[in-house]
Amino acid sequence: MKKVSVIGAGIGGLVSAILLSRKGYDVTLFEKNGNTGGKMNQVYLDNFRFDIGPSLITMPFVFEDFFKEIGRRMEDYVTFRKLEINCRYFYTDGTVFNSYNEKNKFRKEIEEVFGKETLNGFDKYFSYAEKLYKLSAESFLFNPFTIKNFFNLQGIINAGKFLSKKSLHKLHEDFIPDKKFIQFLDRFATYNGSNPFSAPSLFAIIPYVEIEFGGYFIENGIYKLAESLEKICNEENIRLRKNSTFLGIVKEDKNIKSIKIRNSDKEEEIIEQDFIVANFTNDISLTGSKYLGNRNWSMSGFIVLLSVKKTFPELAHHNIIFSDDYGKEFTELSREKKPAEDMTVYISISSKSSLSDAPENCENWFILVNVPNLLDFNEWNYDFTESYKEKIISKIESTGLKIRDSIINSKVITPSDLSEMYGTEYGSLYGLSSDSLNLMMKRPANKSANYKNLFFACGSSHPGGGVPLCFLSAKIVSKLIEKQK
Ligand SMILES: Cc1cc2nc3c(=O)[nH]c(=O)nc-3n(C[C@H](O)[C@H](O)[C@H](O)COP(=O)(O)OP(=O)(O)OC[C@H]3O[C@@H](n4cnc5c(N)ncnc54)[C@H](O)[C@@H]3O)c2cc1C
């Protein structure tokens, strides 16, 4: 039986371990933290529960396929629930837009809020994005990112109207007359930590995927998915070694002979195996200094958790309070490399759908704001952190949502905390920036270029960040290992 060491029990690590175990490999999974799930994580403040990573899941078919592949019924582990309103958007001029999950309702809302011309523009844009998705999904999402696939993709993009050089924002301007609806579409670039004003127009597949396949919440919290994956690891007799940190490799030519682990007793161990799957790309011994020497990393996040002794019927489960000027916000984030003065604020209140997440007549607010990664901005001392939290609360209150006096308890998670918790490169949420196809080529491929028996299954490798793509990353890796024999 061939042995596999999977290092990192984030989503890509857990899913790789399960898929490889099902294929007959002898799998050990090492995780530096005391819990699994990586960025899919949860925190309690008194009797309030918060998902502090992913809060909205797309591409449900990816999860259905996974459970089918491992011979289990998804409903025995997790229940995906489509919310009526995917997200409620608040603009500074008082406009409120509900992004409904049901397509006809969504189109009707566009017409009512932004007018007929914008709806017509959206319909044309959506057919364009659909074509882009259908043409690129096979070579980009479901298979390794090889040179051949890259040139297929370039070919597709360069063919006729698929212009790769155009930014996502510019593409939206080509189709949509209303600035506020453009801001709605632009925001999807932030789903992988990108700037819509420089991200490639190829990313029109992100809004397409959410609008076409819907946005989902998981009953009893998103973290239930990580718990279920850990449960399956146990059912599959995968050796799960928590509090075990990867320290380095022992190499033999183009192979990694063994890995060094500091185990839960703080002792160093040497582990031999045939294949290694890394669920992170932050280690120079695995990815090399050239990769980590890059300057362009995706954005980080500033998180505020609030336990609130009041309910806000004007808010949905997912909400966005937009900045007044998206262009200015991204200039501050990307060029001036500082947190934005007038920031876009995301508020997710899972207790609206999962009643046990907060006591009666209370709410659990998970607030997320995009901020630069630590290479670009690293001044998260106590005073700055507190003042930025206050600015965010003032921004929320400026929309008429009087929250300040109803806060029971709060907790802040900064980019420095994220870097320490998950070991991400410079606190970036999605690894190397995806702001151009060239940068995307610089991500570590699923199969290492340096070592024959090393593979990467994670959001900072291919096909990219986000929970469904991490499942796909693991699936690609499990197939590559099987092929290698
Ligand atoms: C605040 C936030 C909000 C998000 N929102 C969404 C969302 O709404 N929808 C969505 O789909 N996605 C979202 N994402 C992205 C999504 O969470 C990630 O893309 C995905 O969970 C990353 O999984 P991964 O497989 O790359 O592993 P990671 O989560 O990066 O986990 C890597 C694991 O490796 C471990 N590790 C690191 N170094 C070592 C070492 N030396 N030894 C041993 N173990 C090590 C870490 O502790 C960690 O457990 C969000 C992320 C964040 C942080």
Coordinates of C-alpha atoms and ligand atoms in Angstrom, one line a residue:
M1 CA 0.0 0.0 0.0
K2 CA 1.5 3.3 -1.0
K3 CA 1.8 5.9 1.8
V4 CA 0.7 9.5 1.5
S5 CA 1.4 12.3 4.0
V6 CA -1.1 15.1 3.7
I7 CA 0.2 18.2 5.5
G8 CA -2.5 20.7 6.5
A9 CA -6.1 19.8 7.4
G10 CA -7.8 22.8 5.7
I11 CA -10.5 21.9 3.1
G12 CA -8.0 20.9 0.4
G13 CA -6.1 18.7 2.9
L14 CA -9.2 16.9 4.4
V15 CA -10.7 16.3 0.9
S16 CA -7.4 15.0 -0.5
A17 CA -6.9 12.7 2.4
I18 CA -10.4 11.2 2.0
L19 CA -10.2 10.8 -1.8
L20 CA -6.8 9.2 -1.6
S21 CA -7.9 6.9 1.2
R22 CA -10.9 5.8 -0.9
K23 CA -8.5 5.1 -3.8
G24 CA -6.6 2.7 -1.5
Y25 CA -3.7 4.8 -0.2
D26 CA -2.4 4.7 3.3
V27 CA -3.0 8.3 4.4
T28 CA -1.7 10.3 7.4
L29 CA -3.0 13.8 7.8
F30 CA -0.8 16.3 9.8
E31 CA -2.3 19.6 11.1
K32 CA -0.4 22.3 13.1
N33 CA -3.5 23.5 14.9
G34 CA -5.7 21.7 17.4
N35 CA -8.7 21.7 15.1
T36 CA -9.3 20.9 11.4
G37 CA -10.9 23.0 8.7
G38 CA -8.1 25.7 8.3
K39 CA -9.8 29.0 7.3
M40 CA -13.2 27.2 7.6
N41 CA -13.3 27.9 11.3
Q42 CA -15.6 28.9 14.1
V43 CA -15.4 30.9 17.3
Y44 CA -17.7 31.3 20.3
L45 CA -18.3 34.6 22.2
D46 CA -20.2 33.5 25.3
N47 CA -23.2 31.7 23.8
F48 CA -22.9 33.2 20.3
R49 CA -21.4 31.1 17.6
F50 CA -19.6 32.6 14.6
D51 CA -18.3 31.1 11.3
I52 CA -15.1 33.2 11.0
G53 CA -14.1 32.0 7.5
P54 CA -16.4 31.1 4.6
S55 CA -20.0 32.2 5.0
L56 CA -21.5 31.6 1.6
I57 CA -21.0 28.6 -0.6
T58 CA -21.5 28.3 -4.4
M59 CA -21.2 25.5 -6.9
P60 CA -23.3 22.9 -4.9
F61 CA -22.7 20.2 -7.6
V62 CA -19.1 20.0 -6.5
F63 CA -20.1 18.8 -3.1
E64 CA -22.7 16.4 -4.4
D65 CA -20.1 14.9 -6.8
F66 CA -17.6 14.5 -3.9
F67 CA -20.1 12.7 -1.7
K68 CA -21.1 10.5 -4.6
E69 CA -17.5 9.7 -5.4
I70 CA -16.8 8.6 -1.8
G71 CA -19.9 6.4 -1.7
R72 CA -21.9 8.5 0.9
R73 CA -25.1 10.4 1.0
M74 CA -24.5 14.1 1.4
E75 CA -27.7 14.6 3.5
D76 CA -26.3 12.2 6.1
Y77 CA -23.6 14.8 6.8
V78 CA -24.6 18.3 5.7
T79 CA -27.6 20.1 4.4
F80 CA -27.1 22.9 2.0
R81 CA -29.8 25.5 2.1
K82 CA -30.5 28.2 -0.6
L83 CA -31.5 31.4 1.0
E84 CA -34.3 33.5 -0.6
I85 CA -32.1 36.5 -0.7
N86 CA -28.5 35.7 -1.5
C87 CA -27.3 39.1 -0.3
R88 CA -28.8 42.6 0.5
Y89 CA -26.8 45.5 -0.9
F90 CA -26.9 49.0 0.7
Y91 CA -25.7 52.0 -1.3
T92 CA -24.7 55.4 0.1
D93 CA -27.6 57.2 -1.6
G94 CA -30.1 55.0 0.2
T95 CA -30.7 52.5 -2.6
V96 CA -31.2 48.9 -1.4
F97 CA -30.9 46.0 -3.8
N98 CA -31.8 42.4 -3.0
S99 CA -29.8 39.8 -4.9
Y100 CA -32.5 37.0 -5.0
N101 CA -31.4 33.5 -5.5
E102 CA -34.3 32.8 -7.9
K103 CA -33.3 34.1 -11.3
N104 CA -36.6 35.6 -12.4
K105 CA -37.0 37.4 -9.1
F106 CA -33.4 38.6 -9.4
R107 CA -34.1 40.0 -12.9
K108 CA -37.3 41.7 -11.7
E109 CA -35.4 43.3 -8.9
I110 CA -32.7 44.6 -11.3
E111 CA -35.5 46.2 -13.4
E112 CA -37.2 47.7 -10.4
V113 CA -34.1 49.1 -8.8
F114 CA -31.8 50.0 -11.7
G115 CA -34.2 50.2 -14.7
K116 CA -35.0 48.3 -17.9
E117 CA -31.8 49.3 -19.7
T118 CA -29.7 47.8 -17.0
L119 CA -31.7 44.6 -17.1
N120 CA -31.2 44.4 -20.9
G121 CA -27.4 45.0 -20.3
F122 CA -27.4 42.3 -17.6
D123 CA -29.1 39.8 -19.9
K124 CA -26.4 40.3 -22.6
Y125 CA -23.6 40.3 -20.0
F126 CA -25.0 37.1 -18.5
S127 CA -25.0 35.2 -21.8
Y128 CA -21.5 36.4 -22.4
A129 CA -20.4 35.2 -18.9
E130 CA -22.2 31.8 -19.5
K131 CA -20.2 31.3 -22.7
L132 CA -17.0 32.2 -20.9
Y133 CA -17.8 29.7 -18.1
K134 CA -18.7 26.9 -20.6
L135 CA -15.6 27.5 -22.7
S136 CA -13.1 27.8 -19.8
A137 CA -14.5 25.5 -17.1
E138 CA -13.0 22.3 -18.5
S139 CA -9.5 23.6 -19.1
F140 CA -9.5 25.9 -16.1
L141 CA -11.6 24.6 -13.2
F142 CA -11.8 20.9 -13.5
N143 CA -8.2 20.0 -14.7
P144 CA -4.6 20.9 -13.8
F145 CA -3.4 24.3 -15.0
T146 CA -0.9 23.1 -17.6
I147 CA 0.8 25.1 -20.3
K148 CA -1.4 23.3 -22.8
N149 CA -4.5 24.2 -20.9
F150 CA -3.2 27.8 -20.4
F151 CA -2.8 28.2 -24.1
N152 CA -6.2 26.7 -24.8
L153 CA -7.6 29.2 -22.3
Q154 CA -5.6 32.1 -23.9
G155 CA -6.9 30.9 -27.3
I156 CA -10.4 31.0 -26.0
I157 CA -10.0 34.4 -24.4
N158 CA -8.2 35.9 -27.3
A159 CA -10.7 34.6 -29.8
G160 CA -13.0 37.3 -31.0
K161 CA -14.7 39.1 -28.2
F162 CA -12.9 37.3 -25.3
L163 CA -10.4 39.9 -24.6
S164 CA -8.0 38.9 -21.9
K165 CA -6.4 42.3 -21.3
K166 CA -9.7 43.9 -20.4
S167 CA -10.3 44.4 -16.7
L168 CA -13.5 43.0 -15.1
H169 CA -14.7 46.5 -14.3
K170 CA -14.1 47.6 -17.9
L171 CA -16.1 44.6 -19.1
H172 CA -18.9 45.5 -16.8
E173 CA -18.9 49.1 -18.2
D174 CA -19.2 47.7 -21.7
F175 CA -22.5 46.0 -20.8
I176 CA -24.1 47.9 -18.0
P177 CA -25.3 51.5 -18.0
D178 CA -25.9 51.8 -14.2
K179 CA -22.9 52.6 -12.0
K180 CA -24.4 51.0 -8.9
F181 CA -25.1 47.7 -10.7
I182 CA -21.6 47.8 -12.0
Q183 CA -20.4 48.1 -8.4
F184 CA -22.6 45.0 -7.5
L185 CA -20.9 43.0 -10.3
D186 CA -17.4 44.3 -9.6
R187 CA -17.6 43.1 -6.0
F188 CA -17.4 39.5 -7.2
A189 CA -13.6 40.0 -7.9
T190 CA -13.1 40.2 -4.2
Y191 CA -14.3 36.6 -3.9
N192 CA -10.7 35.6 -4.7
G193 CA -9.1 38.6 -3.1
S194 CA -8.8 40.6 -6.4
N195 CA -9.2 44.2 -7.4
P196 CA -12.0 44.5 -10.1
F197 CA -10.2 47.4 -11.7
S198 CA -7.2 45.1 -12.6
A199 CA -8.6 41.6 -12.4
P200 CA -9.0 39.9 -15.8
S201 CA -12.4 39.9 -17.5
L202 CA -12.3 36.1 -17.3
F203 CA -13.6 36.5 -13.7
A204 CA -17.0 37.2 -15.1
I205 CA -17.4 33.5 -14.4
I206 CA -17.6 34.3 -10.7
P207 CA -20.9 36.3 -10.8
Y208 CA -22.1 33.8 -13.4
V209 CA -21.5 30.9 -11.0
E210 CA -23.3 32.6 -8.1
I211 CA -26.3 33.8 -10.1
E212 CA -26.7 30.6 -12.1
F213 CA -26.1 28.0 -9.4
G214 CA -27.1 30.1 -6.3
G215 CA -25.5 30.9 -3.0
Y216 CA -25.9 28.4 -0.1
F217 CA -25.6 28.3 3.6
I218 CA -25.1 25.1 5.6
E219 CA -27.6 24.2 8.2
N220 CA -26.1 24.6 11.7
G221 CA -23.3 26.6 10.3
I222 CA -20.7 26.4 7.6
Y223 CA -18.2 24.8 10.1
K224 CA -20.5 21.7 10.0
L225 CA -18.8 20.9 6.6
A226 CA -15.3 20.8 8.2
E227 CA -16.6 18.7 11.1
S228 CA -18.2 16.3 8.6
L229 CA -15.0 15.9 6.6
E230 CA -13.1 15.2 9.9
K231 CA -15.8 12.6 10.7
I232 CA -15.3 10.9 7.3
C233 CA -11.5 10.9 7.9
N234 CA -12.2 9.0 11.1
E235 CA -14.6 6.6 9.4
E236 CA -11.9 6.0 6.7
N237 CA -9.3 5.2 9.4
I238 CA -7.1 8.1 8.2
R239 CA -4.5 8.8 10.9
L240 CA -5.3 12.4 11.8
R241 CA -2.4 14.0 13.7
K242 CA -3.4 17.4 15.2
N243 CA -0.9 19.8 16.8
S244 CA 1.7 18.4 14.4
T245 CA 3.7 21.0 12.5
F246 CA 5.5 20.4 9.2
L247 CA 9.1 21.6 9.7
G248 CA 10.9 20.7 6.4
I249 CA 11.9 17.9 4.0
V250 CA 14.7 15.4 3.5
K251 CA 15.3 15.2 -0.3
E252 CA 16.8 12.6 -2.5
D253 CA 17.4 13.9 -6.1
K254 CA 14.0 15.0 -7.4
N255 CA 12.1 13.2 -4.7
I256 CA 11.1 14.1 -1.1
K257 CA 12.3 11.1 0.9
S258 CA 10.8 12.1 4.2
I259 CA 9.3 15.1 6.0
K260 CA 10.1 16.5 9.4
I261 CA 7.2 17.0 11.8
R262 CA 7.1 18.5 15.3
N263 CA 4.5 16.4 17.0
S264 CA 2.0 17.1 19.8
D265 CA 4.7 16.2 22.4
K266 CA 7.0 18.8 20.8
E267 CA 9.3 16.1 19.6
E268 CA 10.7 16.0 16.1
E269 CA 9.8 13.0 13.9
I270 CA 10.9 11.9 10.5
I271 CA 8.1 10.5 8.4
E272 CA 8.7 8.5 5.2
Q273 CA 6.1 8.3 2.5
D274 CA 5.7 7.8 -1.3
F275 CA 3.7 11.0 -1.9
I276 CA 3.2 14.3 -0.1
V277 CA 0.1 16.5 -0.5
A278 CA 0.7 20.1 0.8
N279 CA -2.4 22.0 1.8
F280 CA -0.5 25.3 1.9
T281 CA 2.1 27.0 -0.1
N282 CA 3.9 29.1 2.5
D283 CA 7.0 26.9 3.0
I284 CA 10.1 27.7 1.1
S285 CA 11.3 24.1 1.2
L286 CA 8.2 23.1 -0.8
T287 CA 7.5 26.1 -3.0
G288 CA 10.9 27.7 -3.3
S289 CA 12.2 31.2 -2.7
K290 CA 11.1 32.5 -6.2
Y291 CA 7.5 32.0 -5.4
L292 CA 7.6 33.5 -1.9
G293 CA 9.7 36.4 -3.3
N294 CA 6.7 37.6 -5.3
R295 CA 5.4 41.1 -4.5
N296 CA 1.7 40.7 -5.6
W297 CA -0.4 38.9 -3.1
S298 CA -4.2 38.8 -2.8
M299 CA -5.9 41.0 -0.2
S300 CA -6.4 40.1 3.4
G301 CA -9.4 40.6 5.6
F302 CA -10.2 42.6 8.8
I303 CA -12.8 40.8 10.8
V304 CA -15.0 42.1 13.6
L305 CA -17.3 39.7 15.5
L306 CA -20.2 41.3 17.5
S307 CA -22.6 39.7 19.8
V308 CA -25.7 42.0 19.6
K309 CA -28.7 42.2 22.0
K310 CA -31.1 43.3 19.4
T311 CA -32.4 42.0 16.0
F312 CA -32.3 44.1 12.8
P313 CA -35.2 43.1 10.5
E314 CA -33.8 45.5 7.8
L315 CA -30.8 43.2 7.4
A316 CA -30.8 39.9 5.6
H317 CA -28.5 36.9 6.4
H318 CA -25.8 38.4 4.0
N319 CA -25.4 42.1 3.6
I320 CA -23.1 44.6 1.9
I321 CA -22.8 48.2 2.8
F322 CA -21.0 49.7 -0.2
S323 CA -18.4 52.5 -0.1
D324 CA -19.4 55.6 -2.0
D325 CA -16.6 55.3 -4.5
Y326 CA -15.4 51.8 -5.4
G327 CA -12.6 53.2 -7.6
K328 CA -11.2 55.2 -4.7
E329 CA -11.5 52.3 -2.3
F330 CA -9.4 50.0 -4.5
T331 CA -6.9 52.8 -5.3
E332 CA -6.3 53.0 -1.5
L333 CA -6.1 49.3 -1.1
S334 CA -4.0 48.4 -4.1
R335 CA -2.0 51.5 -5.0
E336 CA -1.7 53.4 -1.8
K337 CA -1.5 50.1 0.1
K338 CA -3.6 51.1 3.1
P339 CA -7.0 50.2 4.6
A340 CA -9.7 52.2 2.9
E341 CA -11.1 55.3 4.7
D342 CA -14.6 54.7 3.3
M343 CA -14.7 50.9 3.2
T344 CA -17.2 48.4 1.8
V345 CA -18.5 46.3 4.8
Y346 CA -19.8 42.8 4.6
I347 CA -22.1 41.6 7.4
S348 CA -23.1 38.0 7.7
I349 CA -25.7 37.2 10.4
S350 CA -26.0 33.4 10.5
S351 CA -28.4 33.5 13.4
K352 CA -31.0 34.8 10.9
S353 CA -31.0 31.3 9.4
S354 CA -29.5 29.2 12.2
L355 CA -31.4 30.2 15.3
S356 CA -29.1 28.4 17.7
D357 CA -26.2 30.6 16.7
A358 CA -27.5 33.4 19.1
P359 CA -29.8 33.7 22.1
E360 CA -33.4 34.8 21.4
N361 CA -33.8 38.4 20.2
C362 CA -30.0 38.6 19.7
E363 CA -27.8 38.4 16.6
N364 CA -24.2 37.3 15.8
W365 CA -22.6 39.7 13.4
F366 CA -19.6 38.6 11.4
I367 CA -18.2 41.7 9.8
L368 CA -15.5 41.4 7.0
V369 CA -13.7 44.3 5.3
N370 CA -11.0 43.9 2.6
V371 CA -7.7 45.3 3.6
P372 CA -4.1 45.0 2.1
N373 CA -2.0 41.9 2.8
L374 CA 0.8 42.3 5.4
L375 CA 3.5 42.9 2.7
D376 CA 1.6 46.0 1.7
F377 CA 0.5 47.2 5.1
N378 CA 1.6 45.9 8.5
E379 CA 0.5 48.4 11.2
W380 CA -2.0 46.3 13.1
N381 CA -1.1 47.5 16.5
Y382 CA -3.7 47.9 19.2
D383 CA -4.5 51.6 18.6
F384 CA -4.8 51.3 14.8
T385 CA -6.9 48.1 15.1
E386 CA -9.3 49.7 17.6
S387 CA -9.6 52.9 15.6
Y388 CA -10.3 50.9 12.3
K389 CA -12.9 48.9 14.1
E390 CA -14.6 52.1 15.3
K391 CA -14.5 53.5 11.7
I392 CA -16.3 50.4 10.5
I393 CA -19.0 50.7 13.2
S394 CA -19.4 54.4 12.2
K395 CA -19.7 53.4 8.6
I396 CA -22.5 50.9 9.5
E397 CA -24.3 53.5 11.6
S398 CA -24.1 56.0 8.7
T399 CA -26.7 53.8 7.0
G400 CA -29.1 54.2 9.9
L401 CA -28.3 50.9 11.5
K402 CA -27.8 51.9 15.2
I403 CA -25.7 49.1 16.4
R404 CA -23.2 50.7 18.9
D405 CA -25.4 50.6 22.0
S406 CA -26.5 47.1 21.4
I407 CA -23.1 45.4 21.3
I408 CA -22.6 42.9 24.2
N409 CA -19.2 41.7 23.3
S410 CA -16.7 41.9 20.4
K411 CA -13.6 40.3 19.0
V412 CA -11.3 41.5 16.2
I413 CA -9.2 39.3 13.9
T414 CA -6.5 41.2 12.0
P415 CA -4.4 40.1 9.0
S416 CA -1.6 39.3 11.4
D417 CA -3.9 37.0 13.3
L418 CA -5.0 35.3 10.1
S419 CA -1.3 34.8 9.1
E420 CA -0.6 33.2 12.5
M421 CA -3.8 31.1 12.6
Y422 CA -3.5 29.6 9.1
G423 CA 0.0 30.3 8.0
T424 CA -1.1 32.1 4.9
E425 CA 1.5 34.1 2.9
Y426 CA 1.5 37.6 4.3
G427 CA -2.0 37.2 5.7
S428 CA -3.4 37.1 2.1
L429 CA -6.6 35.1 1.9
Y430 CA -6.0 33.5 -1.5
G431 CA -2.2 33.3 -1.9
L432 CA -0.7 35.0 -4.9
S433 CA -2.9 37.7 -6.5
S434 CA -5.0 36.7 -9.4
D435 CA -5.0 40.2 -10.8
S436 CA -3.5 39.0 -14.1
L437 CA -3.3 35.7 -16.0
N438 CA 0.5 36.0 -15.8
L439 CA 0.3 36.1 -12.0
M440 CA -2.1 33.1 -12.0
M441 CA 0.6 31.2 -13.9
K442 CA 3.1 31.9 -11.0
R443 CA 0.9 30.0 -8.5
P444 CA 2.4 26.6 -7.5
A445 CA 0.9 24.0 -9.9
N446 CA -1.0 21.1 -8.4
K447 CA 2.0 18.9 -9.3
S448 CA 5.2 20.4 -8.0
A449 CA 7.8 21.5 -10.6
N450 CA 10.6 20.8 -8.0
Y451 CA 9.8 17.3 -6.7
K452 CA 8.2 14.3 -8.4
N453 CA 6.2 13.2 -5.4
L454 CA 5.0 16.6 -4.2
F455 CA 1.5 17.9 -4.9
F456 CA -0.4 21.0 -3.8
A457 CA -4.2 20.9 -3.0
C458 CA -5.3 24.3 -1.7
G459 CA -6.8 27.6 -2.4
S460 CA -3.4 29.2 -3.2
S461 CA -2.7 26.6 -5.9
H462 CA -4.9 25.7 -8.9
P463 CA -7.8 26.3 -9.6
G464 CA -8.0 28.9 -6.9
G465 CA -9.6 30.1 -3.6
G466 CA -13.0 29.4 -2.2
V467 CA -14.4 26.2 -0.8
P468 CA -15.7 24.6 -3.9
L469 CA -12.4 25.3 -5.8
C470 CA -10.4 23.7 -2.9
F471 CA -12.6 20.6 -3.3
L472 CA -11.7 20.6 -7.0
S473 CA -8.0 21.2 -6.2
A474 CA -8.0 18.1 -4.0
K475 CA -9.8 16.1 -6.7
I476 CA -7.3 17.1 -9.4
V477 CA -4.4 16.1 -7.0
S478 CA -5.9 12.7 -6.2
K479 CA -6.2 12.0 -9.9
L480 CA -2.7 13.1 -10.6
I481 CA -1.3 10.8 -7.8
E482 CA -3.3 7.9 -9.1
K483 CA -2.0 8.5 -12.6
Q484 CA 1.6 8.6 -11.3
K485 CA 1.3 5.1 -9.8
Ligands
LIG1 C1 -12.5 35.5 6.3 C2 -12.6 34.6 5.2 C3 -13.8 34.6 4.5 C4 -14.0 33.7 3.4 N1 -15.2 33.6 2.8 C5 -15.5 32.6 1.9 C6 -16.8 32.4 1.4 O1 -17.7 33.1 1.8 N2 -16.9 31.4 0.5 C7 -15.9 30.6 0.1 O2 -16.1 29.7 -0.7 N3 -14.6 30.8 0.5 C8 -14.4 31.8 1.4 N4 -13.1 32.0 1.9 C9 -12.0 31.2 1.4 C10 -12.0 29.8 1.9 O3 -12.1 29.7 3.3 C11 -10.6 29.2 1.5 O4 -10.3 29.4 0.1 C12 -10.5 27.7 1.9 O5 -11.1 27.4 3.1 C13 -9.0 27.4 1.9 O6 -8.8 26.1 2.1 P1 -7.4 25.4 1.9 O7 -7.6 24.0 1.4 O8 -6.5 26.3 1.0 O9 -6.7 25.4 3.3 P2 -6.5 26.4 4.4 O10 -7.8 26.8 5.0 O11 -5.5 27.5 4.0 O12 -5.8 25.5 5.5 C14 -4.4 25.2 5.5 C15 -4.1 24.4 6.7 O13 -2.8 24.0 6.7 C16 -2.3 24.2 8.1 N5 -0.9 24.4 8.1 C17 -0.2 25.6 7.6 N6 1.1 25.4 7.8 C18 1.3 24.2 8.4 C19 2.5 23.5 8.8 N7 3.7 24.0 8.7 N8 2.3 22.2 9.4 C20 1.0 21.7 9.5 N9 -0.1 22.3 9.1 C21 0.0 23.6 8.6 C22 -3.1 25.4 8.6 O14 -3.1 25.4 10.0 C23 -4.5 25.1 8.0 O15 -5.3 24.3 8.8 C24 -12.9 32.8 3.0 C25 -11.7 32.8 3.7 C26 -11.6 33.7 4.8 C27 -10.3 33.7 5.6

